[in-house]
Amino acid sequence: MRFVIQRSTGAKVTVDGETTGEIEKGLVILVGVTHDDEQADIDYLVNKTVNLRIFRGNDGEWFDQSLLDVGGGALLVSQFTLYAGTRKGRRPGFTASAPGEVASPMFDKVAEAFELAGVDVQLGVFGAMMDVELVNEGPATFILDSTDRHRGRRRG
């Protein structure tokens, strides 16, 4: 599972001109699901995301507070293209992306996990063509991959 998280001072998703989700301060989180993702992947990424210190602290210091510390919201957007293969040819391939019948319930579980962590969750519409607007503060964008939980810490 992959998350691309963007620190935002405001964001919204619209589908066919209707706003389906909107946040003020918080994170826009693009969620990509692959074939073998499971609950442990969700738990790892949600815990990492809500506790990652990427917001300005009260003293003005950057990278001092987490999403939970600042009481920010999360705008979740399903994004199968996070697993696009671009190595061969000029057209991306999506064989590494989980099919909708697998990815949709996993996306719902991601939303539930953020809610259980105490985050106000707003959603895009799974599988829909969406317009995502955001003010990316910084800009600050981070890529999290659940396979990182199997890797040891780097030294140096």
CSV table of C-alpha atoms in Angstrom, one decimal:
chain,number,residue,atom,x,y,z
A,1,MET,CA,0.0,0.0,0.0
A,2,ARG,CA,1.2,3.5,-0.8
A,3,PHE,CA,0.2,6.9,0.5
A,4,VAL,CA,1.3,10.2,-1.0
A,5,ILE,CA,0.6,12.7,1.7
A,6,GLN,CA,0.5,16.5,1.1
A,7,ARG,CA,0.3,19.0,3.9
A,8,SER,CA,-2.5,21.4,3.1
A,9,THR,CA,-4.1,24.5,4.4
A,10,GLY,CA,-7.3,23.7,2.5
A,11,ALA,CA,-8.4,21.1,0.0
A,12,LYS,CA,-11.6,19.6,-1.6
A,13,VAL,CA,-12.7,16.9,-4.0
A,14,THR,CA,-15.5,17.4,-6.5
A,15,VAL,CA,-17.2,14.8,-8.6
A,16,ASP,CA,-19.5,16.1,-11.4
A,17,GLY,CA,-19.5,19.6,-9.8
A,18,GLU,CA,-20.5,18.3,-6.4
A,19,THR,CA,-18.1,18.6,-3.4
A,20,THR,CA,-17.7,15.2,-1.8
A,21,GLY,CA,-15.0,16.0,0.7
A,22,GLU,CA,-13.4,19.1,2.1
A,23,ILE,CA,-10.8,19.9,4.8
A,24,GLU,CA,-9.1,23.0,6.1
A,25,LYS,CA,-5.7,22.4,7.8
A,26,GLY,CA,-4.6,18.8,7.4
A,27,LEU,CA,-3.4,16.2,4.9
A,28,VAL,CA,-4.5,15.2,1.4
A,29,ILE,CA,-3.8,11.5,1.2
A,30,LEU,CA,-3.7,9.7,-2.1
A,31,VAL,CA,-4.1,6.0,-1.4
A,32,GLY,CA,-2.8,3.2,-3.7
A,33,VAL,CA,-3.6,-0.4,-3.1
A,34,THR,CA,-1.8,-3.4,-4.5
A,35,HIS,CA,-2.8,-7.1,-4.6
A,36,ASP,CA,-1.3,-8.4,-1.4
A,37,ASP,CA,-2.2,-5.5,0.9
A,38,GLU,CA,-3.7,-6.5,4.3
A,39,GLN,CA,-4.8,-4.9,7.6
A,40,ALA,CA,-1.2,-4.8,8.8
A,41,ASP,CA,-0.3,-2.5,5.9
A,42,ILE,CA,-3.2,-0.2,6.8
A,43,ASP,CA,-2.3,-0.1,10.5
A,44,TYR,CA,1.4,0.7,9.7
A,45,LEU,CA,0.6,3.5,7.2
A,46,VAL,CA,-2.2,5.1,9.3
A,47,ASN,CA,-0.1,5.1,12.4
A,48,LYS,CA,2.9,6.5,10.6
A,49,THR,CA,0.8,9.2,8.9
A,50,VAL,CA,-1.1,10.5,12.0
A,51,ASN,CA,2.1,10.6,14.1
A,52,LEU,CA,4.6,12.0,11.5
A,53,ARG,CA,5.8,15.4,12.6
A,54,ILE,CA,5.3,17.4,9.5
A,55,PHE,CA,3.5,20.5,10.8
A,56,ARG,CA,4.8,23.7,12.3
A,57,GLY,CA,4.9,23.7,16.1
A,58,ASN,CA,3.6,26.5,18.4
A,59,ASP,CA,7.1,28.0,18.6
A,60,GLY,CA,7.2,28.3,14.8
A,61,GLU,CA,9.5,25.3,14.3
A,62,TRP,CA,8.8,23.3,11.2
A,63,PHE,CA,8.4,19.5,11.4
A,64,ASP,CA,7.5,19.7,15.0
A,65,GLN,CA,3.8,18.5,15.3
A,66,SER,CA,1.8,15.7,13.9
A,67,LEU,CA,-1.7,15.6,12.3
A,68,LEU,CA,-3.0,14.5,15.7
A,69,ASP,CA,-1.2,17.3,17.5
A,70,VAL,CA,-2.7,20.0,15.2
A,71,GLY,CA,-6.2,18.4,15.1
A,72,GLY,CA,-6.1,18.4,11.3
A,73,GLY,CA,-8.4,16.6,8.9
A,74,ALA,CA,-7.6,14.0,6.3
A,75,LEU,CA,-8.9,14.1,2.8
A,76,LEU,CA,-8.6,10.6,1.3
A,77,VAL,CA,-8.5,10.0,-2.4
A,78,SER,CA,-8.2,6.6,-4.0
A,79,GLN,CA,-5.4,6.6,-6.5
A,80,PHE,CA,-4.7,3.3,-8.5
A,81,THR,CA,-2.1,5.1,-10.5
A,82,LEU,CA,0.3,5.0,-7.5
A,83,TYR,CA,1.2,1.5,-8.7
A,84,ALA,CA,1.6,2.4,-12.4
A,85,GLY,CA,4.4,0.6,-14.2
A,86,THR,CA,6.3,3.0,-16.5
A,87,ARG,CA,9.4,1.0,-17.2
A,88,LYS,CA,8.4,-0.3,-20.6
A,89,GLY,CA,6.9,1.7,-23.4
A,90,ARG,CA,5.1,5.0,-23.3
A,91,ARG,CA,1.8,4.0,-21.8
A,92,PRO,CA,1.6,3.1,-18.1
A,93,GLY,CA,0.6,-0.4,-17.0
A,94,PHE,CA,-1.6,-1.0,-14.0
A,95,THR,CA,-1.1,-4.8,-13.3
A,96,ALA,CA,0.4,-4.0,-9.9
A,97,SER,CA,-2.7,-2.0,-8.8
A,98,ALA,CA,-5.3,-4.0,-7.0
A,99,PRO,CA,-8.6,-4.4,-9.0
A,100,GLY,CA,-11.6,-2.3,-7.8
A,101,GLU,CA,-13.3,-5.2,-6.0
A,102,VAL,CA,-10.1,-5.6,-3.8
A,103,ALA,CA,-9.1,-2.0,-3.5
A,104,SER,CA,-12.5,-0.5,-2.7
A,105,PRO,CA,-13.0,-2.4,0.6
A,106,MET,CA,-9.3,-1.7,1.5
A,107,PHE,CA,-9.9,2.0,0.9
A,108,ASP,CA,-12.9,1.9,3.2
A,109,LYS,CA,-10.8,0.2,5.9
A,110,VAL,CA,-8.2,3.0,5.5
A,111,ALA,CA,-10.9,5.6,6.2
A,112,GLU,CA,-12.1,3.6,9.2
A,113,ALA,CA,-8.6,3.4,10.6
A,114,PHE,CA,-8.1,7.2,10.4
A,115,GLU,CA,-11.4,7.7,12.1
A,116,LEU,CA,-10.5,5.3,14.9
A,117,ALA,CA,-7.2,7.2,15.3
A,118,GLY,CA,-9.3,10.3,16.0
A,119,VAL,CA,-9.0,12.1,12.7
A,120,ASP,CA,-11.8,13.9,10.9
A,121,VAL,CA,-12.0,12.1,7.6
A,122,GLN,CA,-13.3,13.4,4.3
A,123,LEU,CA,-13.5,11.2,1.2
A,124,GLY,CA,-13.3,11.3,-2.6
A,125,VAL,CA,-15.5,8.8,-4.5
A,126,PHE,CA,-13.8,5.5,-5.1
A,127,GLY,CA,-13.4,4.8,-8.9
A,128,ALA,CA,-14.8,8.2,-9.9
A,129,MET,CA,-13.2,10.9,-12.1
A,130,MET,CA,-12.4,13.5,-9.4
A,131,ASP,CA,-11.2,17.0,-9.4
A,132,VAL,CA,-8.8,17.6,-6.4
A,133,GLU,CA,-8.0,21.1,-5.3
A,134,LEU,CA,-5.5,21.9,-2.6
A,135,VAL,CA,-3.2,24.5,-1.2
A,136,ASN,CA,0.0,22.4,-0.6
A,137,GLU,CA,1.6,24.2,2.3
A,138,GLY,CA,5.4,24.4,1.9
A,139,PRO,CA,5.0,22.6,-0.5
A,140,ALA,CA,5.4,19.5,1.6
A,141,THR,CA,4.7,16.1,0.0
A,142,PHE,CA,5.8,12.7,1.4
A,143,ILE,CA,5.6,9.2,0.0
A,144,LEU,CA,4.9,6.4,2.4
A,145,ASP,CA,5.0,2.7,1.4
A,146,SER,CA,3.9,-0.1,3.7
A,147,THR,CA,6.8,-2.4,2.5
A,148,ASP,CA,9.1,-0.1,4.5
A,149,ARG,CA,7.9,-1.8,7.7
A,150,HIS,CA,9.9,-4.9,6.6
A,151,ARG,CA,13.1,-2.9,6.1
A,152,GLY,CA,15.7,-2.3,8.8
A,153,ARG,CA,16.7,1.2,9.8
A,154,ARG,CA,19.5,2.8,7.8
A,155,ARG,CA,22.6,3.9,9.7
A,156,GLY,CA,24.6,6.9,8.9
